[in-house]
Coordinates of C-alpha atoms in Angstrom, one line a residue:
Chain E
M1 CA 14.8 -0.2 -8.1
P2 CA 10.9 -1.0 -8.4
I3 CA 9.1 -3.2 -5.8
V4 CA 6.1 -4.8 -7.1
T5 CA 3.1 -5.7 -4.7
V6 CA 1.2 -8.8 -5.8
Q7 CA -2.1 -9.1 -4.4
V8 CA -4.3 -12.6 -4.8
T9 CA -7.2 -14.3 -3.2
R10 CA -6.0 -17.4 -0.9
E11 CA -6.9 -19.8 -3.2
G12 CA -5.3 -23.1 -4.5
T13 CA -5.7 -23.3 -8.5
T14 CA -6.6 -27.0 -8.6
P15 CA -9.1 -28.4 -6.5
G16 CA -8.0 -30.0 -3.0
R17 CA -6.0 -26.8 -2.3
N18 CA -6.7 -23.8 -0.6
S19 CA -3.5 -21.6 -1.3
V20 CA -1.0 -20.2 -3.7
S21 CA 1.8 -23.1 -4.0
A22 CA 5.7 -22.1 -3.3
E23 CA 6.0 -23.0 -6.7
E24 CA 3.0 -20.5 -7.9
K25 CA 4.9 -17.8 -5.7
A26 CA 8.1 -18.2 -7.2
A27 CA 6.8 -18.3 -10.8
I28 CA 5.5 -15.1 -9.9
I29 CA 8.4 -13.5 -8.6
K30 CA 10.6 -14.6 -11.6
G31 CA 8.2 -13.6 -14.1
V32 CA 7.0 -10.1 -12.8
S33 CA 10.9 -9.3 -11.8
E34 CA 11.7 -10.1 -15.6
V35 CA 8.9 -7.6 -17.1
L36 CA 10.6 -5.0 -15.2
L37 CA 13.8 -5.8 -16.5
N38 CA 13.3 -6.2 -20.0
V39 CA 10.6 -3.4 -20.5
L40 CA 12.9 -0.8 -18.4
H41 CA 16.5 -2.4 -18.0
K42 CA 15.8 -2.5 -14.3
P43 CA 18.3 -5.5 -12.9
L44 CA 17.0 -8.2 -11.2
E45 CA 18.7 -7.7 -7.9
S46 CA 17.4 -4.1 -7.5
T47 CA 13.2 -5.4 -7.3
Y48 CA 11.4 -6.6 -4.8
V49 CA 8.7 -8.6 -4.6
V50 CA 5.9 -8.8 -2.1
I51 CA 3.2 -11.5 -2.7
E52 CA 0.0 -10.8 -0.5
E53 CA -2.9 -13.3 -0.3
V54 CA -6.1 -12.1 1.2
D55 CA -9.0 -14.6 2.6
L56 CA -11.5 -14.5 0.6
D57 CA -14.0 -13.4 3.1
N58 CA -11.4 -10.4 3.2
W59 CA -11.9 -9.4 -0.5
G60 CA -14.7 -7.4 -1.5
W61 CA -16.4 -7.4 -5.3
G62 CA -19.9 -5.9 -6.7
G63 CA -20.2 -4.9 -3.2
L64 CA -20.2 -8.4 -1.7
P65 CA -17.9 -10.1 -0.4
T66 CA -16.1 -12.1 -3.3
A67 CA -17.4 -15.9 -2.6
Q68 CA -20.7 -14.2 -2.9
Y69 CA -20.3 -12.2 -5.6
R70 CA -19.5 -15.1 -7.8
T71 CA -22.5 -17.7 -6.8
L72 CA -24.1 -14.7 -7.9
R73 CA -23.0 -13.9 -11.4
A74 CA -22.6 -17.9 -12.0
A75 CA -26.4 -18.1 -11.2
A76 CA -26.8 -14.9 -13.6
A77 CA -24.5 -16.4 -16.5
K78 CA -26.6 -19.7 -16.8
S79 CA -30.4 -17.9 -16.5
Chain I
M1 CA -0.7 13.1 10.5
P2 CA 1.9 10.5 9.0
I3 CA 1.2 6.6 8.3
V4 CA 4.3 5.1 8.4
T5 CA 4.4 1.0 6.9
V6 CA 7.1 -1.1 7.6
Q7 CA 7.3 -4.5 5.7
V8 CA 9.6 -6.7 6.7
T9 CA 10.6 -10.6 6.7
R10 CA 8.8 -13.2 8.9
E11 CA 11.9 -14.2 10.4
G12 CA 14.3 -14.0 13.6
T13 CA 17.0 -12.1 14.5
T14 CA 18.4 -14.8 16.7
P15 CA 18.5 -18.4 16.6
G16 CA 15.3 -20.2 17.9
R17 CA 13.3 -17.5 16.9
N18 CA 11.2 -17.3 13.7
S19 CA 9.5 -13.6 13.9
V20 CA 10.2 -10.5 15.3
S21 CA 10.0 -10.1 18.8
A22 CA 7.1 -7.8 20.8
E23 CA 9.9 -6.2 22.3
E24 CA 11.8 -4.7 18.4
K25 CA 8.1 -4.4 17.0
A26 CA 7.8 -1.6 19.7
A27 CA 11.1 -0.3 19.7
I28 CA 10.3 -0.3 15.8
I29 CA 7.2 2.1 16.7
K30 CA 9.2 4.5 18.7
G31 CA 12.0 5.1 16.9
V32 CA 9.9 5.5 12.9
S33 CA 7.9 7.7 15.5
E34 CA 10.7 9.8 16.7
V35 CA 11.9 10.1 13.5
L36 CA 8.3 12.1 12.4
L37 CA 8.7 14.1 15.6
N38 CA 12.1 15.3 14.7
V39 CA 12.2 15.8 11.4
L40 CA 8.7 17.3 10.9
H41 CA 7.4 18.2 14.5
K42 CA 4.5 15.8 13.9
P43 CA 3.1 15.4 17.0
L44 CA 3.9 11.4 17.9
E45 CA 0.1 10.8 19.0
S46 CA -0.6 11.6 15.5
T47 CA 2.0 9.1 13.9
Y48 CA -0.3 5.4 13.3
V49 CA 2.6 2.8 12.1
V50 CA 1.6 -0.4 10.5
I51 CA 4.3 -3.2 10.5
E52 CA 3.2 -6.1 8.1
E53 CA 5.5 -9.4 8.5
V54 CA 5.8 -11.1 4.7
D55 CA 6.8 -14.6 4.6
L56 CA 10.3 -15.3 3.1
D57 CA 8.2 -17.2 0.6
N58 CA 6.5 -14.2 -0.4
W59 CA 9.2 -12.3 -0.6
G60 CA 11.1 -11.8 -4.1
W61 CA 14.4 -10.7 -4.8
G62 CA 16.6 -10.9 -7.5
G63 CA 14.0 -12.6 -9.4
L64 CA 13.7 -15.6 -6.8
P65 CA 12.2 -15.9 -3.8
T66 CA 14.3 -14.4 -0.9
A67 CA 15.6 -17.6 0.8
Q68 CA 17.0 -18.9 -2.4
Y69 CA 18.5 -15.7 -3.3
R70 CA 20.3 -15.7 -0.2
T71 CA 21.6 -19.0 -1.2
L72 CA 22.8 -17.7 -4.5
R73 CA 24.5 -14.6 -3.0
A74 CA 26.7 -16.8 -0.4
A75 CA 27.5 -19.3 -2.6
A76 CA 28.6 -16.2 -5.3
A77 CA 30.7 -14.5 -2.0
K78 CA 32.4 -17.6 -1.3
S79 CA 33.8 -18.9 -5.1
Chain N
M1 CA 15.3 -6.5 2.9
P2 CA 12.6 -4.0 4.6
I3 CA 10.7 -1.7 2.6
V4 CA 9.1 1.5 5.0
T5 CA 6.9 3.9 3.5
V6 CA 5.9 7.3 4.6
Q7 CA 2.6 8.8 4.0
V8 CA 2.6 12.5 5.3
T9 CA 0.7 15.5 3.7
R10 CA 1.8 17.8 1.0
E11 CA 2.5 20.6 3.1
G12 CA 5.9 23.2 5.1
T13 CA 7.2 23.3 8.7
T14 CA 7.5 26.5 8.2
P15 CA 5.8 29.6 7.1
G16 CA 6.1 29.8 3.2
R17 CA 7.3 26.5 2.4
N18 CA 4.4 24.2 0.8
S19 CA 5.8 20.5 0.7
V20 CA 8.8 18.2 2.4
S21 CA 11.9 20.4 1.4
A22 CA 15.0 18.0 0.6
E23 CA 16.8 18.1 3.8
E24 CA 13.8 16.9 5.8
K25 CA 13.2 14.0 3.0
A26 CA 16.8 12.7 3.6
A27 CA 16.8 13.3 7.1
I28 CA 13.3 10.4 7.5
I29 CA 15.1 8.3 4.9
K30 CA 18.3 8.0 7.0
G31 CA 16.3 8.1 10.7
V32 CA 14.0 5.2 9.7
S33 CA 16.8 2.9 7.3
E34 CA 18.3 3.7 11.2
V35 CA 15.7 2.1 13.0
L36 CA 15.5 -1.1 11.0
L37 CA 19.9 -1.2 11.4
N38 CA 19.6 -1.0 15.1
V39 CA 16.5 -3.1 15.3
L40 CA 15.9 -5.8 13.7
H41 CA 19.9 -5.8 12.1
K42 CA 19.1 -4.5 8.5
P43 CA 21.7 -3.6 6.4
L44 CA 21.0 0.1 4.6
E45 CA 22.0 -1.3 1.7
S46 CA 19.0 -3.6 1.5
T47 CA 16.3 -0.9 3.3
Y48 CA 14.2 1.0 0.5
V49 CA 12.7 4.1 1.5
V50 CA 9.5 5.8 -0.2
I51 CA 7.7 9.0 0.6
E52 CA 4.6 9.7 -0.3
E53 CA 3.5 12.9 -0.2
V54 CA -0.8 13.9 -0.3
D55 CA -2.1 16.8 -0.8
L56 CA -4.6 18.5 2.5
D57 CA -7.6 17.8 0.0
N58 CA -7.1 13.9 0.0
W59 CA -6.2 13.5 3.2
G60 CA -9.0 12.9 5.6
W61 CA -9.8 12.7 9.7
G62 CA -12.5 13.0 11.6
G63 CA -15.2 12.0 8.9
L64 CA -13.4 15.6 7.2
P65 CA -10.8 16.9 4.7
T66 CA -7.8 17.5 7.4
A67 CA -8.0 22.0 7.1
Q68 CA -11.6 21.8 8.3
Y69 CA -11.2 19.2 10.9
R70 CA -7.8 21.1 11.9
T71 CA -10.1 24.4 11.8
L72 CA -12.7 22.7 13.8
R73 CA -10.3 21.1 16.2
A74 CA -8.6 24.8 17.0
A75 CA -12.3 26.4 17.5
A76 CA -12.7 23.7 19.7
A77 CA -9.7 24.2 21.7
K78 CA -10.3 27.3 22.6
S79 CA -14.2 27.3 23.3
Chain C
M1 CA -12.3 0.9 -11.1
P2 CA -11.5 2.0 -7.8
I3 CA -9.8 0.0 -5.6
V4 CA -10.4 0.5 -1.4
T5 CA -8.1 -0.9 0.8
V6 CA -9.4 -0.8 5.0
Q7 CA -7.2 -1.4 7.7
V8 CA -8.2 -2.3 11.2
T9 CA -7.0 -3.7 13.7
R10 CA -7.5 -7.5 14.2
E11 CA -10.0 -7.4 17.6
G12 CA -13.8 -7.7 18.1
T13 CA -16.3 -5.5 18.8
T14 CA -17.8 -7.0 21.6
P15 CA -16.7 -9.2 24.9
G16 CA -15.2 -12.7 23.6
R17 CA -14.5 -12.1 19.7
N18 CA -11.3 -11.5 18.8
S19 CA -11.7 -10.6 15.3
V20 CA -13.9 -8.5 12.7
S21 CA -16.9 -10.9 11.9
A22 CA -17.6 -12.1 8.7
E23 CA -21.0 -10.1 8.6
E24 CA -19.0 -6.9 9.7
K25 CA -16.7 -7.3 6.7
A26 CA -19.7 -8.1 4.3
A27 CA -21.1 -4.5 5.5
I28 CA -17.6 -2.5 5.2
I29 CA -17.9 -3.9 1.5
K30 CA -20.8 -2.9 0.9
G31 CA -20.9 0.3 2.8
V32 CA -17.6 1.6 0.9
S33 CA -18.6 0.2 -2.3
E34 CA -22.0 2.3 -2.0
V35 CA -20.0 5.3 -1.1
L36 CA -17.8 5.0 -4.3
L37 CA -21.1 4.2 -6.5
N38 CA -23.1 7.4 -5.1
V39 CA -20.5 10.1 -5.1
L40 CA -18.2 8.6 -8.5
H41 CA -20.9 6.7 -9.8
K42 CA -18.7 3.7 -9.9
P43 CA -20.3 0.9 -10.9
L44 CA -20.3 -1.4 -7.6
E45 CA -19.2 -4.3 -10.5
S46 CA -15.8 -2.4 -11.2
T47 CA -14.8 -1.6 -6.9
Y48 CA -12.6 -4.3 -5.9
V49 CA -12.3 -3.9 -1.7
V50 CA -9.2 -5.3 0.4
I51 CA -9.8 -5.1 4.0
E52 CA -6.3 -5.8 5.9
E53 CA -6.5 -7.0 9.5
V54 CA -3.8 -6.4 11.7
D55 CA -2.4 -7.4 15.2
L56 CA -2.7 -5.3 17.7
D57 CA 1.2 -5.6 18.3
N58 CA 1.9 -4.5 14.5
W59 CA 0.1 -1.5 15.0
G60 CA 1.7 2.0 16.3
W61 CA 0.0 4.8 17.8
G62 CA 1.8 7.6 20.2
G63 CA 4.7 5.7 19.5
L64 CA 4.0 2.7 21.5
P65 CA 2.4 -0.2 20.8
T66 CA -1.7 0.4 20.7
A67 CA -2.8 -1.3 23.8
Q68 CA 0.2 0.4 25.6
Y69 CA -1.1 3.6 24.1
R70 CA -4.7 2.9 24.9
T71 CA -4.1 2.3 28.9
L72 CA -2.2 5.3 29.3
R73 CA -4.9 7.8 27.3
A74 CA -7.2 5.6 29.6
A75 CA -5.0 6.1 32.9
A76 CA -4.9 10.1 31.7
A77 CA -8.8 10.4 31.1
K78 CA -9.3 9.4 34.7
S79 CA -6.5 11.9 36.4
Chain L
M1 CA -8.8 -11.0 -9.5
P2 CA -5.3 -9.9 -8.5
I3 CA -4.5 -6.3 -8.1
V4 CA -0.4 -5.4 -9.4
T5 CA 0.6 -2.3 -7.8
V6 CA 4.6 -1.5 -9.7
Q7 CA 6.3 1.6 -8.2
V8 CA 10.0 2.6 -10.2
T9 CA 11.1 5.9 -9.7
R10 CA 10.2 8.5 -12.0
E11 CA 12.9 8.7 -14.6
G12 CA 13.4 8.0 -18.1
T13 CA 15.6 4.8 -20.0
T14 CA 17.1 6.9 -22.6
P15 CA 18.8 10.4 -22.4
G16 CA 16.7 13.4 -22.6
R17 CA 13.7 11.4 -20.9
N18 CA 12.7 12.0 -17.4
S19 CA 9.9 10.2 -17.1
V20 CA 8.0 6.2 -17.9
S21 CA 6.7 6.5 -21.2
A22 CA 3.6 6.2 -22.4
E23 CA 4.0 2.8 -24.3
E24 CA 6.5 1.7 -21.4
K25 CA 3.8 1.7 -19.1
A26 CA 2.0 -0.2 -21.4
A27 CA 4.2 -3.1 -21.9
I28 CA 4.4 -3.5 -17.8
I29 CA 0.9 -3.6 -17.5
K30 CA 1.2 -6.5 -20.3
G31 CA 3.4 -8.2 -18.9
V32 CA 2.5 -8.5 -15.4
S33 CA -0.8 -9.1 -16.5
E34 CA 0.1 -12.0 -18.5
V35 CA 2.3 -13.5 -15.4
L36 CA -1.0 -13.5 -13.2
L37 CA -2.8 -15.5 -16.7
N38 CA -0.3 -17.8 -16.7
V39 CA 0.5 -19.0 -13.5
L40 CA -2.6 -18.6 -11.5
H41 CA -5.0 -18.5 -14.5
K42 CA -6.6 -15.1 -13.3
P43 CA -8.3 -13.7 -16.7
L44 CA -7.1 -10.4 -17.8
E45 CA -10.3 -8.5 -17.3
S46 CA -9.7 -9.5 -13.3
T47 CA -6.5 -8.1 -13.2
Y48 CA -5.7 -4.6 -12.0
V49 CA -2.6 -2.9 -12.2
V50 CA -1.4 0.7 -10.6
I51 CA 1.7 1.9 -11.5
E52 CA 3.2 4.3 -9.2
E53 CA 6.2 6.6 -10.1
V54 CA 8.1 8.1 -7.3
D55 CA 10.3 10.9 -7.8
L56 CA 14.0 10.2 -7.1
D57 CA 13.8 12.4 -3.7
N58 CA 11.3 10.8 -2.4
W59 CA 13.2 6.9 -2.7
G60 CA 15.3 6.2 -0.3
W61 CA 18.4 3.4 -1.0
G62 CA 21.4 2.8 1.7
G63 CA 19.8 4.9 4.0
L64 CA 20.0 7.9 1.3
P65 CA 18.2 9.5 -1.1
T66 CA 18.8 7.3 -4.4
A67 CA 20.7 9.8 -6.1
Q68 CA 23.1 10.1 -3.6
Y69 CA 23.5 6.3 -2.9
R70 CA 24.5 6.1 -6.8
T71 CA 26.7 8.5 -7.0
L72 CA 28.4 6.8 -3.6
R73 CA 28.0 3.4 -5.2
A74 CA 29.7 4.1 -8.3
A75 CA 32.6 6.0 -6.9
A76 CA 33.4 2.6 -4.6
A77 CA 32.9 0.3 -7.9
K78 CA 35.4 2.8 -9.1
S79 CA 38.0 3.0 -6.5
Chain K
M1 CA -8.0 3.3 14.1
P2 CA -8.5 2.3 11.0
I3 CA -7.3 3.6 7.8
V4 CA -8.9 4.2 4.5
T5 CA -6.9 4.3 1.1
V6 CA -9.1 4.9 -1.6
Q7 CA -7.2 5.0 -5.2
V8 CA -9.6 6.2 -7.9
T9 CA -8.9 6.9 -11.9
R10 CA -7.6 11.0 -12.3
E11 CA -10.7 11.6 -14.2
G12 CA -13.6 14.2 -13.6
T13 CA -17.5 12.7 -13.5
T14 CA -19.0 15.2 -16.1
P15 CA -17.9 16.6 -19.0
G16 CA -15.0 19.8 -19.3
R17 CA -13.3 18.0 -15.8
N18 CA -10.6 16.4 -15.8
S19 CA -10.3 15.7 -11.6
V20 CA -12.1 14.7 -8.5
S21 CA -13.6 17.8 -7.4
A22 CA -13.2 18.7 -3.5
E23 CA -16.3 18.2 -3.1
E24 CA -16.6 14.7 -4.1
K25 CA -13.0 14.0 -2.2
A26 CA -15.0 15.2 1.1
A27 CA -17.7 13.0 0.4
I28 CA -15.8 9.9 -0.3
I29 CA -14.0 10.8 3.5
K30 CA -17.3 11.3 5.1
G31 CA -18.7 8.2 3.5
V32 CA -16.1 5.4 4.4
S33 CA -15.4 7.1 7.8
E34 CA -18.9 6.7 8.7
V35 CA -19.3 3.3 7.2
L36 CA -16.1 2.3 10.3
L37 CA -18.1 4.0 12.5
N38 CA -21.7 2.9 12.1
V39 CA -19.8 -1.1 11.6
L40 CA -17.2 -1.1 13.8
H41 CA -17.7 1.4 16.4
K42 CA -14.8 3.4 15.0
P43 CA -14.7 7.1 16.7
L44 CA -14.4 9.6 13.7
E45 CA -11.0 11.1 15.1
S46 CA -9.3 7.8 15.1
T47 CA -9.6 7.0 11.5
Y48 CA -7.6 7.9 8.5
V49 CA -8.5 8.5 4.3
V50 CA -6.4 8.7 2.0
I51 CA -7.3 9.4 -1.3
E52 CA -4.6 8.8 -4.4
E53 CA -5.5 9.5 -8.0
V54 CA -4.1 7.4 -10.3
D55 CA -3.5 8.6 -13.9
L56 CA -5.3 6.5 -16.7
D57 CA -2.1 5.8 -18.3
N58 CA -0.6 4.3 -14.9
W59 CA -3.8 2.5 -14.5
G60 CA -4.0 -1.5 -16.3
W61 CA -6.9 -3.1 -16.6
G62 CA -7.5 -6.3 -19.3
G63 CA -3.7 -6.1 -19.5
L64 CA -4.1 -2.8 -21.1
P65 CA -4.3 1.0 -20.2
T66 CA -7.8 1.5 -19.0
A67 CA -8.9 3.9 -22.0
Q68 CA -8.1 1.4 -24.8
Y69 CA -9.2 -1.3 -22.7
R70 CA -12.9 0.6 -22.0
T71 CA -12.7 1.6 -26.0
L72 CA -12.7 -2.3 -26.6
R73 CA -15.5 -3.0 -24.4
A74 CA -17.6 -0.3 -26.0
A75 CA -16.8 -1.8 -29.8
A76 CA -17.6 -4.8 -28.0
A77 CA -21.0 -4.1 -26.4
K78 CA -22.2 -2.5 -29.8
S79 CA -20.9 -5.3 -31.4

């Protein structure tokens, strides 16, 4: 009877896309449901998966909004 | 001091609607707050209720996005 | 396919008890599941309810741990 | 490795705005991350902050949608 | 930067055990982290996984505590 | 009317302790409530804070249980 909640930033995996695609969501749902089936023998039909897409402004990391933190890290990696 | 979080799919209860209506939300808030009042004697003003509507694509069941799983179950029920 | 999460402080409703009883939990589960059935026509078997009991030390209100905030409010109510 | 989730109503702090601004979000992220650094010595880069803005209709208080409850309290305060 | 929360009932997968084992938890963590890596190209080190074990009394299904609901379904399946 | 949820690993900040102390919890509650007061002008008495302590086994990072991942990183840092 598991519930799996997946929180990710709302952005694309390729240029020109700015959200997770329906195919990617389906793959996440399939993948995590199968993990629960394989590890704990939970039947697929008893697992709920909820995907929450979070705007970049609303996700903080390193004390900063994510976009700023990534810029900072990229700069640090170059120096 | 309870917090009740209600996660439901974003869809209508009648044809032509595609989300939970404001009246339905108010009825959910009233209903679950009264459950906490009746069972645990929690005053209404100390209960917070948060309703989260989840897009059908973002809700998985049976290892599939919900719409696909429902189609599958409906087909199985007929056969 | 709703998921209802109920967070309450871990304490009893009568003297001598320090947690929510199994009967009270069953009543909460029944009550909130019926709200979803009545308002959104969600079948009982598609609703999951998760009750989370939170230690008093771990619940903050008014900028203070709950026990301290209650003492403060009780004192203010008397003065 | 903390995760801090901040749920607030989606509304502005000044007239003419109806959501939390990017600057306010950045200040929340900075503020709560520093609390975890100062109190538990968690490095900033190990803390994730997720801000969830909840529509007023979807937030219940006092058994009512928030806007109605506020109106009620304001009226009670005047009488 | 995903966060994956896995909620399961606190019970064993084999007789004589009454919780999820450390090995099973490690397999869940590995499995769901790899799903995010494979589908969304999220590096393993940016994914947090939180496993929440929920007592059977605290998990409701079909309007009942889980143990009662399972008994009911098992009886219905036999009749 | 904010709700702030703080998830941290259950471990001590000094040798010989294996959980967050009551004083540290009080400081977290005070700190995050004040952030909401200062940034969004939310009165302290309208903010709920819930602290969830998560066992190290139940927290995954880098595709591994946290303790294993930390050992790995410490070894990598030395080499």
